[in-house]
Short mmCIF file of C-alpha atoms and ligand atoms in Angstrom, two decimals:
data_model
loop_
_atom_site.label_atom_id
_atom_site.label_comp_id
_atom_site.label_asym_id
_atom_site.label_seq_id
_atom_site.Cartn_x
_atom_site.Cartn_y
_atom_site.Cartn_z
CA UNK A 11 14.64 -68.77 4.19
CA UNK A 12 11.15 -66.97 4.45
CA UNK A 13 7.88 -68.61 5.12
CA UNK A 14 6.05 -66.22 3.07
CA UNK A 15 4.74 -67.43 -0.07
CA UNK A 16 2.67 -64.89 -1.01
CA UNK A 17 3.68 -60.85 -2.13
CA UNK A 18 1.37 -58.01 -2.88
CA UNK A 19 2.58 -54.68 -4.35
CA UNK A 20 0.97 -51.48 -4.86
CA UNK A 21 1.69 -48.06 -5.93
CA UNK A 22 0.60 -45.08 -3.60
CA UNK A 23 1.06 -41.42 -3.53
CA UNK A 24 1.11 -39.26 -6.66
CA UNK A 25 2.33 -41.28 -9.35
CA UNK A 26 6.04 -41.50 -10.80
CA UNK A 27 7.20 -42.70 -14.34
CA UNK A 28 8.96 -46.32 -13.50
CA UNK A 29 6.33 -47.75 -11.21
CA UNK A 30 5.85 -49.75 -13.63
CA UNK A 31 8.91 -50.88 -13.93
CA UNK A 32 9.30 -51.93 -10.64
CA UNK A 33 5.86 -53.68 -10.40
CA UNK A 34 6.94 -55.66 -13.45
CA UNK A 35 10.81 -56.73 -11.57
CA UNK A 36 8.63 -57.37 -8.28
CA UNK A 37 6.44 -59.30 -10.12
CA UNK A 38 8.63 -61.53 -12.34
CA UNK A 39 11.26 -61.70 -9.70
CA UNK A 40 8.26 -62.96 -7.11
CA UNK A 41 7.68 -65.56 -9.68
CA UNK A 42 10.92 -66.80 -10.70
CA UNK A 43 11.47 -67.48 -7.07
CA UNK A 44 8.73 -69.48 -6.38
CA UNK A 45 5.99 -66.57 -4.65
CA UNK A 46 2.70 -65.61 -5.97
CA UNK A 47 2.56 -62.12 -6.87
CA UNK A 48 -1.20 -60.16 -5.85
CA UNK A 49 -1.36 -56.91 -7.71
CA UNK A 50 -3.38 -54.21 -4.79
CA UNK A 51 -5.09 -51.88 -7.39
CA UNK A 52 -5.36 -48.23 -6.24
CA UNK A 53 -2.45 -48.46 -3.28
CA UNK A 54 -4.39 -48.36 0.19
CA UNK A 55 -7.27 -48.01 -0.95
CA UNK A 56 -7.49 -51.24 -2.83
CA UNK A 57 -5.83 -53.15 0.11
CA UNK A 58 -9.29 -52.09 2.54
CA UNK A 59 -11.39 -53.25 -0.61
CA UNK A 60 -9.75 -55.90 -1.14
CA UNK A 61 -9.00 -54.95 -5.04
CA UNK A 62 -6.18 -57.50 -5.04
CA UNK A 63 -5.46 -59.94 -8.01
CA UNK A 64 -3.11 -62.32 -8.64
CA UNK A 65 -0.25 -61.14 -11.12
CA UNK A 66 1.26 -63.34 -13.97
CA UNK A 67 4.22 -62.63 -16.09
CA UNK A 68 2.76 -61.74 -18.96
CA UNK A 69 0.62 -59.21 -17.07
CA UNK A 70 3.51 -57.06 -16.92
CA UNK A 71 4.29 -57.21 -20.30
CA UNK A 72 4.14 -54.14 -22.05
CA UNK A 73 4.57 -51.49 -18.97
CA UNK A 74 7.91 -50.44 -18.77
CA UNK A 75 7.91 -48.24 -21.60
CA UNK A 76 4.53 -46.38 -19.79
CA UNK A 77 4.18 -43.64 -17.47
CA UNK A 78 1.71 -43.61 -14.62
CA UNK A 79 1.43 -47.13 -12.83
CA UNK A 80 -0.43 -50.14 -14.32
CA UNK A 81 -1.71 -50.63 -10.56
CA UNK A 82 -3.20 -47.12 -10.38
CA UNK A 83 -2.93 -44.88 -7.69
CA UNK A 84 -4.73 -43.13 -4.80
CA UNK A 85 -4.67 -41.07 -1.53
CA UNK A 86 -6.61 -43.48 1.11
CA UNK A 87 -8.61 -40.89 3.67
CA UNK A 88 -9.28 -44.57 5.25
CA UNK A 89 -5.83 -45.65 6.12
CA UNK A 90 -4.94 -42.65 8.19
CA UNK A 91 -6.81 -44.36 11.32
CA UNK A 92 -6.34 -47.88 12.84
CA UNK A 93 -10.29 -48.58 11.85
CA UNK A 94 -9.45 -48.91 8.36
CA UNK A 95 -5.64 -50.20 7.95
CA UNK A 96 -7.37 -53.06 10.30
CA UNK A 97 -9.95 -53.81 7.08
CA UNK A 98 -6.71 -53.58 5.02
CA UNK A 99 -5.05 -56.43 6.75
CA UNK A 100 -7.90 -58.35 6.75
CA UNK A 101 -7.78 -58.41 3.28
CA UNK A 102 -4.72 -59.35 3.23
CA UNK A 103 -4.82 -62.70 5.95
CA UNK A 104 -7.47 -63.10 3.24
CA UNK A 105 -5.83 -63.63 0.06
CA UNK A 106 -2.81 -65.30 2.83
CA UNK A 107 -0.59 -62.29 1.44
CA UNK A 108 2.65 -62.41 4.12
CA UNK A 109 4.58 -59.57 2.60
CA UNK A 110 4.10 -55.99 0.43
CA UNK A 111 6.04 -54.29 -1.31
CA UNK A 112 4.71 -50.35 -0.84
CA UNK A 113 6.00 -48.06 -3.98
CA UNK A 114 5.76 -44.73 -2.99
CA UNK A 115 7.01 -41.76 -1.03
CA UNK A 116 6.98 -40.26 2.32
CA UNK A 117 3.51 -40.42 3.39
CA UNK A 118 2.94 -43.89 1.50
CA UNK A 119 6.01 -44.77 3.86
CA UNK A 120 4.34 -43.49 6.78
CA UNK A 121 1.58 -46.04 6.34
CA UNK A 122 3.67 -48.71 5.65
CA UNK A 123 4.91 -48.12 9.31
CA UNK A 124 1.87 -48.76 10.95
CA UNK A 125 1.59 -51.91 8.87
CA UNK A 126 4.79 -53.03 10.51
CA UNK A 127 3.98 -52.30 13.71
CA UNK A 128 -0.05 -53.19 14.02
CA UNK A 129 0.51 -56.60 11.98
CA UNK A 130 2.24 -59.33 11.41
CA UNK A 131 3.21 -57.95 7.67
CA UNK A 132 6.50 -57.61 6.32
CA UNK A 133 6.60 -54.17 4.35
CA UNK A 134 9.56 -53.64 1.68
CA UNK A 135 9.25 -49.96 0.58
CA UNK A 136 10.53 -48.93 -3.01
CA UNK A 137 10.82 -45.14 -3.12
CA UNK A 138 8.68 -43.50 -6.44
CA UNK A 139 8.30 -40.03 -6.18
CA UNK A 140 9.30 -37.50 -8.72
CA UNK A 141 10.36 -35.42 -5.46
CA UNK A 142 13.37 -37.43 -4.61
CA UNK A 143 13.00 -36.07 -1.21
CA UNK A 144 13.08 -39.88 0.75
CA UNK A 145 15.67 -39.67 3.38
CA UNK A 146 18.00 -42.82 3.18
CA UNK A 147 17.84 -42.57 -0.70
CA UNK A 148 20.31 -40.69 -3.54
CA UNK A 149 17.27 -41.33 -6.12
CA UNK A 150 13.69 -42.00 -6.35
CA UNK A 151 12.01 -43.72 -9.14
CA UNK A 152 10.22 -40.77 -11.70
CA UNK A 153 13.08 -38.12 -11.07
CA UNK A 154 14.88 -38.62 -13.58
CA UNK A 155 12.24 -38.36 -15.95
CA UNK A 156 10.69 -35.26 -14.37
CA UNK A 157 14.10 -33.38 -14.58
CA UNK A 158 14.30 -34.56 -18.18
CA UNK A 159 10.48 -32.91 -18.47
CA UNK A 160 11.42 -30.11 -16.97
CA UNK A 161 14.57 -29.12 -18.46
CA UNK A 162 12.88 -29.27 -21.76
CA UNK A 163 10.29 -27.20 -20.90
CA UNK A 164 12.29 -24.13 -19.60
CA UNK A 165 14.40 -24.80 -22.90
CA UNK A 166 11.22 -24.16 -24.77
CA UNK A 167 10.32 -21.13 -22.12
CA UNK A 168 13.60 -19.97 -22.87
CA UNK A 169 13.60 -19.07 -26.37
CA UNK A 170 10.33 -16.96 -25.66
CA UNK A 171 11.81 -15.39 -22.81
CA UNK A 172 14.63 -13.96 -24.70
CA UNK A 173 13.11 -13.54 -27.83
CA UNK A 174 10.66 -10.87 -25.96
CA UNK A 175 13.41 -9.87 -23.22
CA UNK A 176 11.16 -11.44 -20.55
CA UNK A 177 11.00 -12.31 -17.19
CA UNK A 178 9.77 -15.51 -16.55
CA UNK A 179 9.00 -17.03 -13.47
CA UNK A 180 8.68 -20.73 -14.05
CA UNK A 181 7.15 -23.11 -11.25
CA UNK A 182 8.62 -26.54 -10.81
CA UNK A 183 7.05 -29.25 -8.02
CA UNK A 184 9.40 -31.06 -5.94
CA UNK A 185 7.55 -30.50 -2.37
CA UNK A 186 9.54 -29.17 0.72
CA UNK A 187 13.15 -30.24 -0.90
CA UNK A 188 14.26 -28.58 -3.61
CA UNK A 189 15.56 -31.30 -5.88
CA UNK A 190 13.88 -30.96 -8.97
CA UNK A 191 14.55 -26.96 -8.85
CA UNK A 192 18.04 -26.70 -8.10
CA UNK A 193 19.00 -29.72 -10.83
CA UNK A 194 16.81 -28.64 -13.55
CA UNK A 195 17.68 -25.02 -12.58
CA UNK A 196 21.85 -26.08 -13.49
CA UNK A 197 20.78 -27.75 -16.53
CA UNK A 198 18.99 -25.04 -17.95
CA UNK A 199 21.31 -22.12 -16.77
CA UNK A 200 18.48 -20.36 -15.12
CA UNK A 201 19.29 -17.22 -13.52
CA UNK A 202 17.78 -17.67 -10.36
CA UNK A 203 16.95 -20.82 -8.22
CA UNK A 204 14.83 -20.33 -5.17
CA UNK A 205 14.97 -23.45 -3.31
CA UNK A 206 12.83 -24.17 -0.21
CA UNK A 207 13.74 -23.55 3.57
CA UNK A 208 15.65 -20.40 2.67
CA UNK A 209 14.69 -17.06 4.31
CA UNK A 210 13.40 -13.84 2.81
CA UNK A 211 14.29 -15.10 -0.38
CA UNK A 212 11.79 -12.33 -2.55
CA UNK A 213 13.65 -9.28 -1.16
CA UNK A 214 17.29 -10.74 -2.69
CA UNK A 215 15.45 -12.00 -5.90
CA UNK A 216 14.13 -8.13 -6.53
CA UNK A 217 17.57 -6.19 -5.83
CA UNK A 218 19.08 -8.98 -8.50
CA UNK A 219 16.33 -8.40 -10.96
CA UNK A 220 16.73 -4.44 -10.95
CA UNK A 221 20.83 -5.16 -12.12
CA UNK A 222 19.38 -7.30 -14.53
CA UNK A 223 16.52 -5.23 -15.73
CA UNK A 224 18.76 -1.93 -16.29
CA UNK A 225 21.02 -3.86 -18.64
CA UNK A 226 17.34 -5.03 -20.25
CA UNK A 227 18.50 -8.70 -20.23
CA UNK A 228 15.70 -11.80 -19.90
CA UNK A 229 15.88 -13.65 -16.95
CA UNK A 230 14.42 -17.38 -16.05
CA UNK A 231 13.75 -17.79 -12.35
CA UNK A 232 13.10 -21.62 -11.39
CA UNK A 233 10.65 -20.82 -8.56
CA UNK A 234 10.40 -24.56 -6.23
CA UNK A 235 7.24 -25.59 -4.68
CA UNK A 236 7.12 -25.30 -1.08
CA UNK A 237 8.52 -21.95 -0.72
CA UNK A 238 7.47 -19.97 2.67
CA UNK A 239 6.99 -16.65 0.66
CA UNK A 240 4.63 -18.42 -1.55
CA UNK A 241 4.64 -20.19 -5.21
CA UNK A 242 5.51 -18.44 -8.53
CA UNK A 243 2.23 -16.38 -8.77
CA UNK A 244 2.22 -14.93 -5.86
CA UNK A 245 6.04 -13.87 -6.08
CA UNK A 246 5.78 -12.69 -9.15
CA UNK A 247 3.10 -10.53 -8.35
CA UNK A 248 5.03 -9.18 -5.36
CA UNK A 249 7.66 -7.85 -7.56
CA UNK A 250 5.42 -6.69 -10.74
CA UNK A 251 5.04 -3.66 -9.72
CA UNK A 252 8.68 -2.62 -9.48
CA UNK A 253 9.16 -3.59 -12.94
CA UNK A 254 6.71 -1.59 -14.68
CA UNK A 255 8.55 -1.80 -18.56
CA UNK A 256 9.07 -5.56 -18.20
CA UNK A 257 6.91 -8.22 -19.72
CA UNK A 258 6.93 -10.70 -16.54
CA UNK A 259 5.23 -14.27 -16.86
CA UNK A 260 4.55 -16.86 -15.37
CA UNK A 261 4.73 -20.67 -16.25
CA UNK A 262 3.43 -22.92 -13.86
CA UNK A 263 4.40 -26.52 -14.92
CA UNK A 264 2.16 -28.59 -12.80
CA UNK A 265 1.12 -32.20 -14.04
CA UNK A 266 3.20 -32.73 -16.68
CA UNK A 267 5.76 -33.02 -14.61
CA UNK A 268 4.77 -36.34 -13.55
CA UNK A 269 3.98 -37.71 -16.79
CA UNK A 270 5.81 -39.35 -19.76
CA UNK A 271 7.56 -42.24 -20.90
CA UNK A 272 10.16 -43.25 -17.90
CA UNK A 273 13.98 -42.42 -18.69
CA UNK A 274 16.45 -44.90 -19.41
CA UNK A 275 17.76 -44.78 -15.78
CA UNK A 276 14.29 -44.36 -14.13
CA UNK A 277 13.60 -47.94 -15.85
CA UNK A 278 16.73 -49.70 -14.88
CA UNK A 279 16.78 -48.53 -11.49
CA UNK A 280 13.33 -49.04 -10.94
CA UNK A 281 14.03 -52.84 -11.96
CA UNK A 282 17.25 -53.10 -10.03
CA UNK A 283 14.85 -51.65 -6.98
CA UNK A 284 11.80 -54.35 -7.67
CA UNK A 285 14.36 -57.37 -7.62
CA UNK A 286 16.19 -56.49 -4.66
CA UNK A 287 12.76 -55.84 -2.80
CA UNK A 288 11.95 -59.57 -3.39
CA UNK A 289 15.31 -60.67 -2.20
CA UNK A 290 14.99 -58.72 1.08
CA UNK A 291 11.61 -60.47 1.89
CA UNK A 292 13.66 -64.49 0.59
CA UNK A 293 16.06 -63.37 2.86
CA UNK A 294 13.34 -62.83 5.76
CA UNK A 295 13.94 -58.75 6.30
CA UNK A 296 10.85 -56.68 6.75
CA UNK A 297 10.38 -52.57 7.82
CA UNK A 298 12.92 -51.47 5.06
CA UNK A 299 12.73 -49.39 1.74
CA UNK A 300 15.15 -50.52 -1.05
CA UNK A 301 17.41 -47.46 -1.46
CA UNK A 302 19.34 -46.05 -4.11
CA UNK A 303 23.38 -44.99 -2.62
CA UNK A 304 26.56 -44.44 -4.45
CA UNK A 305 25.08 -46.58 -7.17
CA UNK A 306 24.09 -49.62 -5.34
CA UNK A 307 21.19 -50.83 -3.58
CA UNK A 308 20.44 -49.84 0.42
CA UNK A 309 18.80 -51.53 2.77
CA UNK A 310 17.30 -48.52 5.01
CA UNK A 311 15.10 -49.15 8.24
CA UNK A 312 11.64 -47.59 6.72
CA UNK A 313 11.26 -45.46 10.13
CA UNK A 314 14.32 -44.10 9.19
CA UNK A 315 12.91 -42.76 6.09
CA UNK A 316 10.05 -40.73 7.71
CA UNK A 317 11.84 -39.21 10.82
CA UNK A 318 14.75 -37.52 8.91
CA UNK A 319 14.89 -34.98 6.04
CA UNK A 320 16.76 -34.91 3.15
CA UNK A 321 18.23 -31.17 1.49
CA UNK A 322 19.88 -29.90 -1.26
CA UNK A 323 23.00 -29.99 -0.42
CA UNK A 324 25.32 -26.98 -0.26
CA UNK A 325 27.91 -28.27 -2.83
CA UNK A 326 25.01 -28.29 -5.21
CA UNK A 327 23.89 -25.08 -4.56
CA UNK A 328 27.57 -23.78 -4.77
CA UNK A 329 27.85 -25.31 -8.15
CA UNK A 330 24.81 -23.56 -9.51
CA UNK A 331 26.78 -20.28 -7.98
CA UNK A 332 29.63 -21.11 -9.70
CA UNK A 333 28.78 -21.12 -13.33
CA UNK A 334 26.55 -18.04 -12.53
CA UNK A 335 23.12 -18.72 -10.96
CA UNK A 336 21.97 -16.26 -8.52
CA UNK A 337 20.23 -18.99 -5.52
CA UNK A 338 19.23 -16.11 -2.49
CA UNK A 339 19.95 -18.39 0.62
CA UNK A 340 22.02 -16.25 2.94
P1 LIG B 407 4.23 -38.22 -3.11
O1 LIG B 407 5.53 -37.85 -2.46
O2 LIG B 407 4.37 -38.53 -4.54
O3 LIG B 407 3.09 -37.28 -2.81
P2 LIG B 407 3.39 -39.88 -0.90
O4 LIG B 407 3.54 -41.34 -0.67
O5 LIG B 407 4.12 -38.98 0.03
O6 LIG B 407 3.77 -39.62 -2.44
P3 LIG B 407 0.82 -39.17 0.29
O7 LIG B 407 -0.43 -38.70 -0.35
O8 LIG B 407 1.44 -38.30 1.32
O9 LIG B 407 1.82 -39.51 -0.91
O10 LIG B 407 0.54 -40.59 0.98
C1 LIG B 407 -0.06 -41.65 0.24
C2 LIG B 407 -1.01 -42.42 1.13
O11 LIG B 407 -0.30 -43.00 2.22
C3 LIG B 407 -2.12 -41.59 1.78
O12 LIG B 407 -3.21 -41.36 0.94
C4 LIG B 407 -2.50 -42.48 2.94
O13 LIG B 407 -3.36 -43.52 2.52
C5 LIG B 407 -1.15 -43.07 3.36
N1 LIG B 407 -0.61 -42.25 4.45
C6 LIG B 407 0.05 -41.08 4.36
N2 LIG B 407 0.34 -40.58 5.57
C7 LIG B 407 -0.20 -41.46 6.46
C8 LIG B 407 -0.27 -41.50 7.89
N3 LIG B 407 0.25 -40.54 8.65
N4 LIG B 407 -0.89 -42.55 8.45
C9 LIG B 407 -1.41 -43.55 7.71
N5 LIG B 407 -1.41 -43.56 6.35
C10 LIG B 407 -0.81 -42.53 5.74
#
């Protein structure tokens, strides 16, 4: 049994629907087990100023239906050197805080780390990024709603795209992986998905559009962030010229992405996520992030997470192949 009495959880990192409901499980799961919860307002950055409160249950109440997180968010310049994670767990001996539980993705995980190895802290990570692209994980919290987002925005894109016999090249986020492109790209039949880490992808896109173009048909093209040739603008501007009598746009879908009310699943798994966090730290582990595999929770070692990179895999790629999607990867 633990000796910790006392949990803190933030959010960090760009925001994901669900935070919320996993600060609400970690929170009324802390409590029902005996802990005192500390809420750490804006993630790092509230841990060096000490912007730490303690959490009741009904302080939770009311959340899970919200996007954003309750806790707010931020990108700590501070907590990149030793100087200030030092202040941050200070703050923490402080308030007598022996374990938190870090919601966030990749570079919140990085952090959370050094927390494990400069201090005595035990750090439970809970993966919330729309970007699903933790290693260790099948699902971060806020996908599932951003797919949802963006499927029904390149629905709407769609009927304006063939109404006019456009071509349309719509930019989704989803950082270096490719997740919320190639899924969003199947659901909404696009014609072309361009998915990160591929090679010369603009030259393949071009010869498919000309096909296209001569039989004057509307195309979407799901463009992903982190693309070496560039994002939609620029690609789209590459090929423009070729395709002097066609109306091309482009949609870029940026914030909204991250916004809205959490899915059903985001919510649930989220929760799921939040309780099995505070079992981890009653059953004395530290340095892992609650993942998501198969449908069940995974313990993963939270160095783990950072080292290794998680793709698209080539089944889902074939699939999108299959029912007809052109994605230029070879
Ligand atoms: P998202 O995937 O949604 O962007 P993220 O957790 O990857 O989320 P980042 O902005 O990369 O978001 O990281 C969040 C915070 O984690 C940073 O502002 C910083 O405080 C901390 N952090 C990130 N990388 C490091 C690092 N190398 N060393 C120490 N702290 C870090």
């Amino acid at each position: 049994m633990s000796k910790i009495k006392k949990i803190g959880v933030l959010t960090s990192g760009g925001d994901a629907p669900g935070m919320n409901a996993a600060i609400r499980a970690v929170t009324r799961a802390g409590i029902n087990n005996g802990f005192e919860v500390y809420g750490i307002r804006m993630g790092y950055q509230g841990m060096i100023e000490g912007d730490i409160f303690k959490m009741e249950s009904q302080d939770v109440s009311g959340i899970i239906q919200k996007g954003g997180t309750f806790l707010q968010t931020a990108r700590s310049i501070e907590f990149y050197e030793l100087e200030g994670r030092k202040k941050a767990y200070e703050q923490l001996h402080k308030f007598g805080i022996g374990a938190v539980v870090v919601i966030g993705g990749d570079g919140s995980f990085t952090g959370a780390n050094y927390m494990t190895q400069e201090s005595d802290i035990s750090v439970i990570g809970i993966p919330g990024t729309i970007d699903n692209d933790l290693f260790g994980t099948d699902y971060t919290i806020g996908y599932d709603t951003a797919l949802n987002t963006v499927t029904d925005a390149v629905d709407k894109i769609r009927d304006t795209a063939s109404s006019h016999n456009r071509i349309f090249f719509v930019e989704v986020m989803g950082r270096e992986a490719g997740f919320v492109a190639i899924n969003s790209g199947i659901a909404c039949g696009a014609e072309v998905i361009m998915v990160p880490r591929k090679r010369n992808q603009v030259d393949k896109v071009r010869l498919f559009l000309k096909e296209r173009a001569a039989k004057n048909r509307s195309s979407i093209i799901i463009v992903s962030e982190g693309l070496e040739e560039g994002g939609a603008m620029d690609i789209a501007n590459i090929i423009k010229p070729e395709f002097p009598h066609f109306d091309i746009r482009v949609s870029i879908l940026g914030h909204i992405q991250r916004g809205g009310s959490p899915s059903n699943k985001d919510r649930v798994v989220a929760s799921i996520m939040g309780i099995a966090a505070v079992e981890a730290i009653m059953d004395s582990q530290k340095n892992i992030m609650i993942g998501w595999k198969n449908e069940q929770v995974a313990h993963v070692p939270l160095n783990k997470t950072i080292k290794m990179h998680k793709d698209v895999s080539d089944d889902l790629l074939k699939v999108a192949e299959e029912i007809g999607t052109f994605v230029p990867r070879k």
